[in-house]
Amino acid sequence: MAKFIFVTGGVLSSLGKGITAASLGTLLELRGYKVIIKKFDPYLNVDPGTMSPFQHGEVYVTEDGAETDLDLGHYERFLNSYTNKDCNITTGKIYHHVIEKERKGDYLGATVQVIPHITDEIKNNIRKLSGEYDIVIVEIGGTVGDIESLPFLEAIRQIRFDLDDNDVLYIHVTLVPYIKSAGELKTKPTQHSVKELREIGIQPDILVCRSEYPLSDGIKKKIALFCNISKEGVINAIDASSIYQVPLLLHNEGIDKIVLKKLNLPEKSLDLSKWEDIVFRLNNPEGEVTIGVVGKYVDLKDAYISLNEALVHGGIHNRLKVNIKWIDAEDLEKMPLDKFFENVDGILVPGGFGDRGVEGKINAVNYARIKNIPFFGICLGMQCAVIEFARNVLKLDGANSVEFLPKTPYPVIDYMNDQKNIKKLGGTMRLGGYKCTIKEDTLAFKSYGKTEVFERHRHRLEFNNRFKDDFVKAGVTISGVNQERDLVEIIELKSHRWFLGCQFHPEFKSKPTNPHPLFSSFVNAAYKYKKDKSDEKVVI
């Protein structure tokens, strides 16, 4: 039976429960334990697949095709293990399953209630996969005190009584704010948060205290006294320059040793050299590049969090600092483009849905192609590259995607046959990992170094094969295909210094310890372009 660690949060949201869970998981994994992390979210949606990125940030896609919370991206970037559909459970999923069972008569005439039926369903989902791992870390979404999360908190309270004492551990992430006018760190918010958790029946074993400044020994003692835990259980998570520094900071605070001691597990040795090298490269870059990201949701950082991190990983691989210039696609529809792309070394157009800003994305593709600036198009970004090429090179006036113009005379992007009659939007796209065969002597092959890869998808529309011969004759290289379904996965232009569009989302498989090859290659091309520009100025 696995050991269980439950991570809750208090005071306010965005304190970093996900990063805390991922960092602890990394430390335990480096000590030789098999770890998996799950996220339990209190909202009523079955999954975040139909939610706006402005509401919930990006939708992260697992290898088995689950649309999940963005924190699962953090888990996969930090750990070696992969998550799946059983790693993100919502209130919507729990109630949906319970009501289905009630309709089938599975409860034998009982009155179905939150306790025990909902809480039992939550506990069943917590235990799923536990036989395959040494340690299961469960992050509870929301903040203690939210009415929506009460059934989850009650369920994890009960689990301590279902198992032995040394099989369950509670970690509470809280805030110790610095009040500038008083010149002091204040512990009262943490005290109140723990008080509220204890009223529910959960006594935290460890407090991870977020703060701008270091907690003194006296403050740690005060928190320990008023929150009824040992002083060693008060962990200071001071603000870090990078999320990839957090495992090192938490290790220095001794969190992994305390966890293993409380769970009665052997304290195996660990090697942190990989993470130390990552932090060193981040803090000591040998150069820098600026990537212009032309998106539709640029006002919310979390909407492109995996993309942001994948670019950082490409920088780590190349020992470069990557600066991201966020550009609103709608602005490119009505203004001159030069001022937006001034001092930009590469242009990236990410995925998205709906026609808002699409013409701006197409204009960005055109600018990158004409100016010979490294270009990377992902999902909708690739589709915009196809539309731009059809209009401006093949001279197919009015070429478009049927998503944006159903009666376009040249539907170069069209729905897959199995998508044309779908009415339900949730969980019905082409989702998860699919094989892509790479053509040799191409940019894609040079980047990957192999002819077969598996990448994750989240879309309904594809390149229309009816136009394939026209594109190839005009200079487009189709360098990656899904042979089973005869689908175009990667396009590129040989005549360009670096121009590649892919139908999948490579950002979902990038890790700081193993940067995605396409992002590493793109960042490297952007740096070469920057140096070429600099050399040209010197010659002049």
XYZ file of C-alpha atoms in Angstrom:
540
model
C 0.000 0.000 0.000
C 1.300 3.454 -0.906
C 1.850 6.277 1.555
C -0.367 9.342 1.067
C 0.603 13.019 1.298
C -2.179 15.609 1.130
C -1.368 19.204 0.188
C -3.865 21.926 1.066
C -3.676 25.709 0.824
C -4.811 28.589 3.001
C -5.093 32.395 3.215
C -5.264 32.987 -0.540
C -4.896 31.268 -3.904
C -1.792 31.122 -6.134
C 0.554 30.401 -3.235
C 2.174 27.559 -5.153
C 0.571 24.354 -3.880
C 1.275 22.755 -7.262
C 4.945 23.767 -7.272
C 5.267 22.635 -3.648
C 3.747 19.227 -4.457
C 5.887 18.877 -7.590
C 9.087 19.916 -5.782
C 8.475 17.500 -2.908
C 7.674 14.764 -5.427
C 10.968 15.466 -7.182
C 12.958 15.176 -3.943
C 11.251 11.904 -3.016
C 11.730 10.550 -6.536
C 15.430 11.467 -6.422
C 15.643 9.463 -3.192
C 14.540 6.386 -5.106
C 10.802 6.335 -4.416
C 8.161 5.855 -7.080
C 5.889 8.907 -6.857
C 2.712 10.104 -8.551
C 0.815 13.358 -7.957
C -2.927 13.948 -8.305
C -5.012 17.128 -8.348
C -8.539 17.234 -6.886
C -10.403 20.345 -8.051
C -13.619 21.609 -6.398
C -15.319 23.061 -9.475
C -18.398 21.437 -11.049
C -17.026 21.141 -14.592
C -16.209 17.531 -15.429
C -12.850 18.793 -16.707
C -11.430 22.182 -17.791
C -11.702 21.288 -21.495
C -14.569 23.678 -22.226
C -13.363 26.463 -19.939
C -11.887 29.709 -21.294
C -8.132 30.141 -20.717
C -9.047 33.516 -19.186
C -11.046 31.633 -16.541
C -8.737 28.783 -15.686
C -5.443 29.127 -17.537
C -4.249 26.536 -20.007
C -5.749 23.082 -20.399
C -2.994 20.514 -19.969
C -3.325 17.281 -21.975
C -2.002 13.952 -20.715
C -0.640 11.133 -22.863
C -3.921 9.195 -22.557
C -5.929 12.196 -23.769
C -7.316 13.682 -20.561
C -7.929 17.441 -20.493
C -6.678 18.483 -17.072
C -5.675 21.272 -14.728
C -2.463 23.153 -15.517
C -0.861 21.894 -12.277
C -0.494 18.464 -13.904
C 1.929 20.175 -16.275
C 4.039 21.189 -13.272
C 3.950 17.622 -11.958
C 5.164 16.194 -15.268
C 7.839 18.852 -15.763
C 9.323 18.130 -12.330
C 8.918 14.351 -12.106
C 9.894 11.453 -14.352
C 6.457 9.813 -13.987
C 3.601 10.759 -16.315
C 0.093 11.650 -15.203
C -3.142 10.297 -16.693
C -6.938 10.657 -16.559
C -7.021 9.355 -12.971
C -4.749 12.173 -11.795
C -7.226 15.043 -12.120
C -10.571 14.605 -10.380
C -13.215 17.326 -10.140
C -16.426 17.738 -8.172
C -18.180 17.374 -11.526
C -16.612 13.948 -12.110
C -17.413 12.771 -8.594
C -21.074 13.821 -8.662
C -21.533 12.609 -12.248
C -20.319 9.132 -11.299
C -22.348 8.994 -8.070
C -25.553 10.047 -9.854
C -24.942 7.474 -12.603
C -24.602 4.771 -9.939
C -27.755 5.979 -8.196
C -29.722 5.815 -11.473
C -28.541 2.239 -11.994
C -29.691 1.293 -8.507
C -26.216 0.571 -7.154
C -27.024 2.060 -3.748
C -29.827 -0.420 -3.087
C -32.460 2.131 -2.104
C -30.247 4.153 0.241
C -30.596 7.910 0.542
C -27.575 9.219 -1.382
C -25.715 11.836 0.654
C -22.442 13.770 0.705
C -21.323 11.542 3.568
C -20.713 8.691 2.936
C -21.426 8.433 -0.796
C -19.595 11.486 -2.163
C -16.719 11.175 0.280
C -16.389 7.433 -0.439
C -16.234 8.187 -4.170
C -13.484 10.750 -3.519
C -11.553 8.227 -1.422
C -11.892 5.583 -4.131
C -10.358 8.007 -6.613
C -7.560 8.896 -4.201
C -6.669 5.208 -3.902
C -6.665 4.587 -7.678
C -3.140 3.724 -8.950
C -1.836 3.559 -5.351
C -0.768 -0.049 -5.808
C 1.716 1.018 -8.494
C 3.528 3.670 -6.428
C 5.375 4.078 -3.132
C 4.007 7.568 -2.482
C 0.856 9.297 -3.747
C 0.774 13.091 -3.370
C -2.715 14.619 -3.585
C -3.161 18.358 -4.045
C -6.559 19.732 -3.020
C -7.538 22.717 -5.149
C -8.929 25.939 -3.763
C -8.370 27.489 -0.347
C -9.393 26.158 3.065
C -12.663 27.870 3.936
C -14.145 27.550 0.440
C -17.507 25.781 0.659
C -16.805 23.856 -2.577
C -13.773 22.010 -1.195
C -15.389 20.747 2.031
C -16.255 17.228 0.729
C -12.629 16.743 -0.386
C -11.276 17.899 2.977
C -13.701 15.603 4.789
C -12.576 12.697 2.591
C -8.881 13.241 3.312
C -9.694 13.628 7.024
C -11.344 10.209 6.985
C -8.398 8.560 5.232
C -6.218 9.038 8.318
C -8.636 6.744 10.177
C -8.805 4.234 7.323
C -5.019 3.747 7.330
C -2.167 3.599 9.851
C -0.837 6.870 11.288
C 2.465 6.626 9.447
C 0.727 6.098 6.081
C -0.829 9.599 5.906
C 0.709 13.055 6.081
C -0.856 16.529 5.745
C 1.004 19.541 4.358
C -0.595 22.984 4.488
C 0.740 25.792 2.283
C 0.143 29.212 3.767
C 1.327 32.826 3.698
C 3.449 34.875 6.086
C 3.062 38.393 4.662
C 5.517 41.243 5.177
C 3.830 44.469 6.304
C 6.048 47.225 4.985
C 4.756 49.998 7.265
C 5.411 47.857 10.348
C 8.598 46.313 8.976
C 7.459 42.893 10.166
C 6.456 39.458 8.964
C 3.007 38.605 10.308
C 2.026 35.078 11.397
C -1.668 35.725 12.135
C -2.959 34.721 8.634
C -1.171 31.383 9.023
C -2.581 30.880 12.509
C -6.135 31.538 11.321
C -5.733 29.281 8.292
C -4.514 26.382 10.422
C -7.303 27.066 12.946
C -9.864 26.713 10.143
C -8.248 23.474 8.957
C -8.256 22.053 12.493
C -11.939 22.922 12.886
C -12.576 20.611 9.918
C -10.653 17.910 11.765
C -7.288 18.026 10.004
C -4.110 18.735 11.951
C -1.289 19.578 9.508
C 2.023 17.780 10.059
C 4.022 20.292 8.018
C 3.460 23.967 7.224
C 5.039 25.358 4.065
C 5.131 29.097 4.713
C 5.458 31.374 1.695
C 7.230 34.660 2.406
C 9.157 37.468 0.762
C 11.812 37.424 3.496
C 13.394 34.615 5.551
C 11.543 33.444 8.651
C 13.616 33.890 11.779
C 13.980 31.111 14.312
C 11.683 33.055 16.614
C 8.911 33.310 14.007
C 9.161 29.572 13.286
C 8.835 28.819 17.001
C 5.815 31.116 17.266
C 4.082 29.456 14.296
C 4.860 25.998 15.677
C 3.465 26.900 19.115
C 0.199 28.434 17.891
C -0.372 25.876 15.109
C 0.365 22.852 17.299
C 3.199 21.367 15.230
C 6.907 20.758 15.787
C 9.327 23.571 14.892
C 11.034 21.341 12.326
C 7.657 21.054 10.580
C 7.628 24.792 9.786
C 9.184 25.047 6.323
C 10.082 28.450 4.877
C 9.322 28.655 1.143
C 10.891 32.002 0.387
C 10.211 33.639 -2.994
C 12.526 32.114 -5.617
C 13.971 33.594 -8.810
C 12.756 30.497 -10.697
C 10.315 27.697 -9.915
C 13.152 25.248 -10.668
C 15.003 26.542 -7.620
C 12.179 25.459 -5.297
C 13.242 21.780 -4.925
C 16.677 22.982 -3.777
C 15.208 25.531 -1.350
C 12.779 23.010 0.163
C 15.566 20.429 0.458
C 17.708 22.975 2.327
C 14.769 23.433 4.719
C 14.760 19.647 5.238
C 11.236 18.911 4.028
C 12.097 15.584 2.376
C 13.806 14.290 5.528
C 10.842 15.280 7.703
C 8.360 13.647 5.314
C 10.292 10.372 5.217
C 10.637 10.377 9.007
C 6.901 10.946 9.545
C 5.994 8.284 6.964
C 8.475 5.860 8.537
C 10.392 5.415 5.267
C 14.175 4.910 4.876
C 16.115 8.091 4.138
C 17.857 7.080 0.911
C 20.587 9.281 -0.549
C 19.852 11.697 -3.399
C 21.770 13.521 -6.124
C 20.652 17.083 -6.807
C 23.368 17.878 -9.368
C 20.915 17.995 -12.313
C 18.740 20.584 -10.593
C 21.775 22.546 -9.444
C 22.979 22.644 -13.056
C 19.534 23.859 -14.238
C 19.558 26.711 -11.696
C 23.172 27.560 -12.572
C 22.319 27.792 -16.282
C 19.304 29.966 -15.522
C 21.344 32.333 -13.361
C 24.428 32.390 -15.610
C 23.288 32.533 -19.267
C 25.886 33.019 -21.994
C 23.535 35.139 -24.094
C 19.871 35.990 -24.548
C 17.142 35.991 -27.176
C 13.727 37.603 -27.454
C 10.811 35.548 -28.741
C 7.635 37.276 -29.867
C 4.640 35.121 -28.922
C 1.526 36.125 -30.873
C -1.420 34.886 -28.831
C -5.085 35.440 -28.094
C -4.900 35.095 -24.304
C -1.745 37.100 -23.559
C -3.405 39.046 -20.714
C -3.307 35.936 -18.526
C 0.125 34.411 -17.936
C -1.280 30.987 -16.984
C -2.973 30.622 -20.401
C 0.387 29.727 -21.977
C 2.236 28.322 -18.986
C 3.557 25.120 -20.651
C 4.649 27.149 -23.678
C 6.429 29.654 -21.459
C 8.244 26.881 -19.610
C 9.177 25.028 -22.809
C 10.868 28.196 -24.107
C 12.734 28.472 -20.797
C 13.813 24.840 -21.219
C 15.066 25.605 -24.741
C 17.087 28.407 -23.194
C 18.499 26.082 -20.515
C 19.625 23.649 -23.232
C 21.360 26.429 -25.180
C 22.654 28.280 -22.081
C 20.558 31.292 -23.070
C 18.116 33.557 -21.307
C 14.811 33.612 -23.198
C 12.853 36.854 -22.995
C 9.240 36.552 -24.101
C 7.503 39.504 -25.734
C 3.764 38.866 -25.520
C 1.913 40.274 -28.534
C -1.889 40.416 -28.734
C -2.920 38.875 -32.063
C -5.801 41.332 -32.443
C -3.355 44.262 -32.442
C -1.687 42.820 -35.554
C -4.929 43.106 -37.521
C -5.014 46.879 -37.571
C -1.528 48.320 -37.062
C 1.873 48.222 -38.861
C 3.774 45.119 -37.776
C 7.349 46.479 -37.682
C 6.998 48.140 -34.297
C 5.674 44.923 -32.728
C 8.538 42.781 -33.981
C 11.347 45.275 -33.452
C 14.232 43.519 -31.645
C 12.425 40.159 -31.847
C 14.675 37.192 -32.729
C 11.960 34.603 -33.329
C 8.197 34.520 -33.777
C 5.993 31.860 -32.204
C 2.264 31.495 -32.900
C 0.615 29.122 -30.375
C -2.691 27.268 -30.383
C -6.166 28.587 -29.637
C -9.823 28.355 -30.614
C -12.245 30.694 -32.365
C -11.724 33.340 -35.025
C -10.783 36.238 -32.736
C -7.273 37.423 -33.600
C -6.717 34.815 -36.304
C -6.048 37.364 -39.059
C -3.435 38.934 -36.803
C -1.768 35.541 -36.393
C -1.806 35.064 -40.162
C -0.180 38.498 -40.570
C 2.513 37.464 -38.080
C 3.238 34.313 -40.117
C 3.507 36.403 -43.274
C 5.919 38.803 -41.561
C 8.143 35.943 -40.349
C 8.149 34.241 -43.750
C 8.908 37.393 -45.766
C 11.523 38.750 -43.322
C 13.178 35.313 -42.912
C 12.756 35.404 -39.112
C 12.717 32.020 -37.303
C 9.073 30.936 -37.061
C 7.410 28.267 -34.945
C 3.675 27.551 -35.352
C 1.892 25.243 -32.920
C -1.563 23.722 -33.608
C -3.609 26.778 -34.693
C -0.238 28.414 -35.379
C 0.517 25.737 -37.970
C -2.950 26.121 -39.449
C -2.399 29.891 -39.769
C 0.872 29.155 -41.583
C -1.014 26.907 -44.021
C -3.666 29.586 -44.638
C -1.029 32.312 -45.127
C 0.921 30.208 -47.637
C -2.250 29.281 -49.534
C -3.302 32.916 -49.874
C 0.038 34.565 -50.610
C 2.085 31.911 -52.403
C -0.487 29.614 -54.006
C -2.710 32.674 -54.685
C -5.838 30.856 -53.480
C -7.871 33.963 -52.763
C -10.157 33.449 -49.773
C -8.337 30.334 -48.496
C -9.226 29.690 -44.886
C -10.147 27.157 -42.235
C -13.743 25.980 -42.178
C -13.688 26.786 -38.442
C -13.527 30.484 -39.313
C -15.251 30.541 -42.732
C -17.447 27.460 -43.290
C -18.078 28.313 -46.957
C -14.482 29.204 -47.871
C -13.722 28.401 -51.552
C -10.394 26.835 -50.483
C -10.781 24.904 -47.197
C -7.068 24.222 -46.656
C -7.889 23.403 -43.015
C -10.939 21.185 -42.511
C -12.606 19.008 -39.889
C -11.578 15.371 -39.700
C -14.359 13.099 -40.942
C -15.027 11.754 -37.443
C -15.405 15.310 -36.097
C -17.964 16.667 -38.562
C -21.127 15.481 -36.805
C -20.054 15.848 -33.184
C -22.493 17.845 -31.036
C -20.960 17.501 -27.548
C -17.847 19.664 -27.127
C -16.346 18.224 -23.928
C -13.643 15.579 -24.397
C -14.431 14.940 -28.067
C -11.392 16.426 -29.841
C -8.364 14.534 -31.097
C -6.687 14.260 -27.724
C -3.528 12.705 -26.319
C -0.466 11.002 -27.758
C -0.233 9.928 -31.402
C 2.676 8.615 -33.433
C 4.367 10.934 -35.920
C 6.746 9.595 -38.570
C 9.543 12.047 -39.390
C 11.019 12.404 -42.877
C 14.823 12.307 -43.023
C 16.860 15.274 -44.281
C 14.411 17.781 -42.767
C 14.529 20.369 -40.011
C 12.250 18.157 -37.911
C 14.607 15.177 -38.285
C 17.626 17.331 -37.482
C 15.855 18.542 -34.330
C 14.570 15.159 -33.095
C 17.390 12.974 -34.398
C 14.955 10.114 -35.076
C 12.206 9.083 -37.473
C 9.452 8.236 -35.004
C 8.042 10.339 -32.138
C 4.874 10.468 -30.047
C 3.322 13.869 -29.463
C 0.159 15.145 -27.756
C -2.790 16.666 -29.598
C -5.791 18.851 -28.773
C -7.743 19.947 -31.856
C -10.581 19.110 -34.241
C -9.289 20.345 -37.598
C -6.450 19.147 -39.811
C -4.523 20.031 -42.943
C -6.760 19.222 -45.926
C -4.926 16.561 -47.965
C -6.799 17.691 -51.066
C -4.276 20.531 -51.336
C -1.161 18.551 -50.368
C 0.355 18.294 -53.881
C -0.090 22.044 -54.481
C 1.752 22.893 -51.277
C 4.613 20.474 -51.948
C 5.085 21.771 -55.505
C 5.257 25.338 -54.193
C 8.050 24.537 -51.716
C 6.406 23.227 -48.524
C 8.059 20.165 -47.017
C 5.688 17.827 -45.193
C 8.224 16.469 -42.746
C 5.967 14.686 -40.272
C 2.847 12.554 -40.799
C 0.580 10.241 -38.891
C 0.619 7.264 -41.262
C -2.265 5.395 -39.610
C -4.735 8.185 -40.370
C -2.851 9.871 -43.228
C -2.676 13.193 -41.387
C -0.104 15.966 -41.849
C 1.674 16.619 -38.544
C 4.619 18.889 -39.452
C 5.242 21.352 -42.271
C 8.370 23.398 -42.959
C 9.994 25.632 -45.570
C 13.447 24.608 -46.760
C 14.006 28.033 -48.316
C 13.663 29.681 -44.895
C 16.315 29.856 -42.147
C 13.942 28.124 -39.632
C 10.249 27.765 -40.395
C 8.251 24.924 -38.857
C 4.603 24.324 -37.991
C 3.317 21.312 -36.066
C -0.250 20.176 -35.488
C 0.543 18.819 -31.997
C 1.557 20.545 -28.747
C 5.254 19.818 -28.096
C 5.239 22.086 -25.022
C 3.335 19.391 -23.090
C 6.332 17.026 -23.187
C 9.133 19.443 -22.357
C 10.984 19.229 -19.036
C 13.865 21.310 -17.617
C 15.835 18.080 -17.320
C 14.878 17.075 -20.883
C 13.999 20.113 -23.069
C 11.815 19.423 -26.099
C 13.965 19.157 -29.260
C 11.803 21.558 -31.304
C 11.999 24.295 -28.667
C 15.752 23.793 -28.244
C 16.237 24.012 -32.018
C 13.968 27.075 -32.332
C 15.732 28.993 -29.529
C 19.117 28.119 -31.079
C 17.923 29.386 -34.495
C 16.681 32.619 -32.903
C 20.092 33.181 -31.306
C 21.867 32.576 -34.632
C 19.497 35.036 -36.316
C 20.271 37.612 -33.610
C 23.998 37.196 -34.169
C 23.540 37.470 -37.947
C 21.652 40.740 -37.479
C 24.401 42.041 -35.224
C 27.093 41.093 -37.765
C 25.170 42.886 -40.512
C 25.084 46.074 -38.436
C 28.838 45.862 -37.838
C 29.500 45.484 -41.598
C 27.355 48.538 -42.400
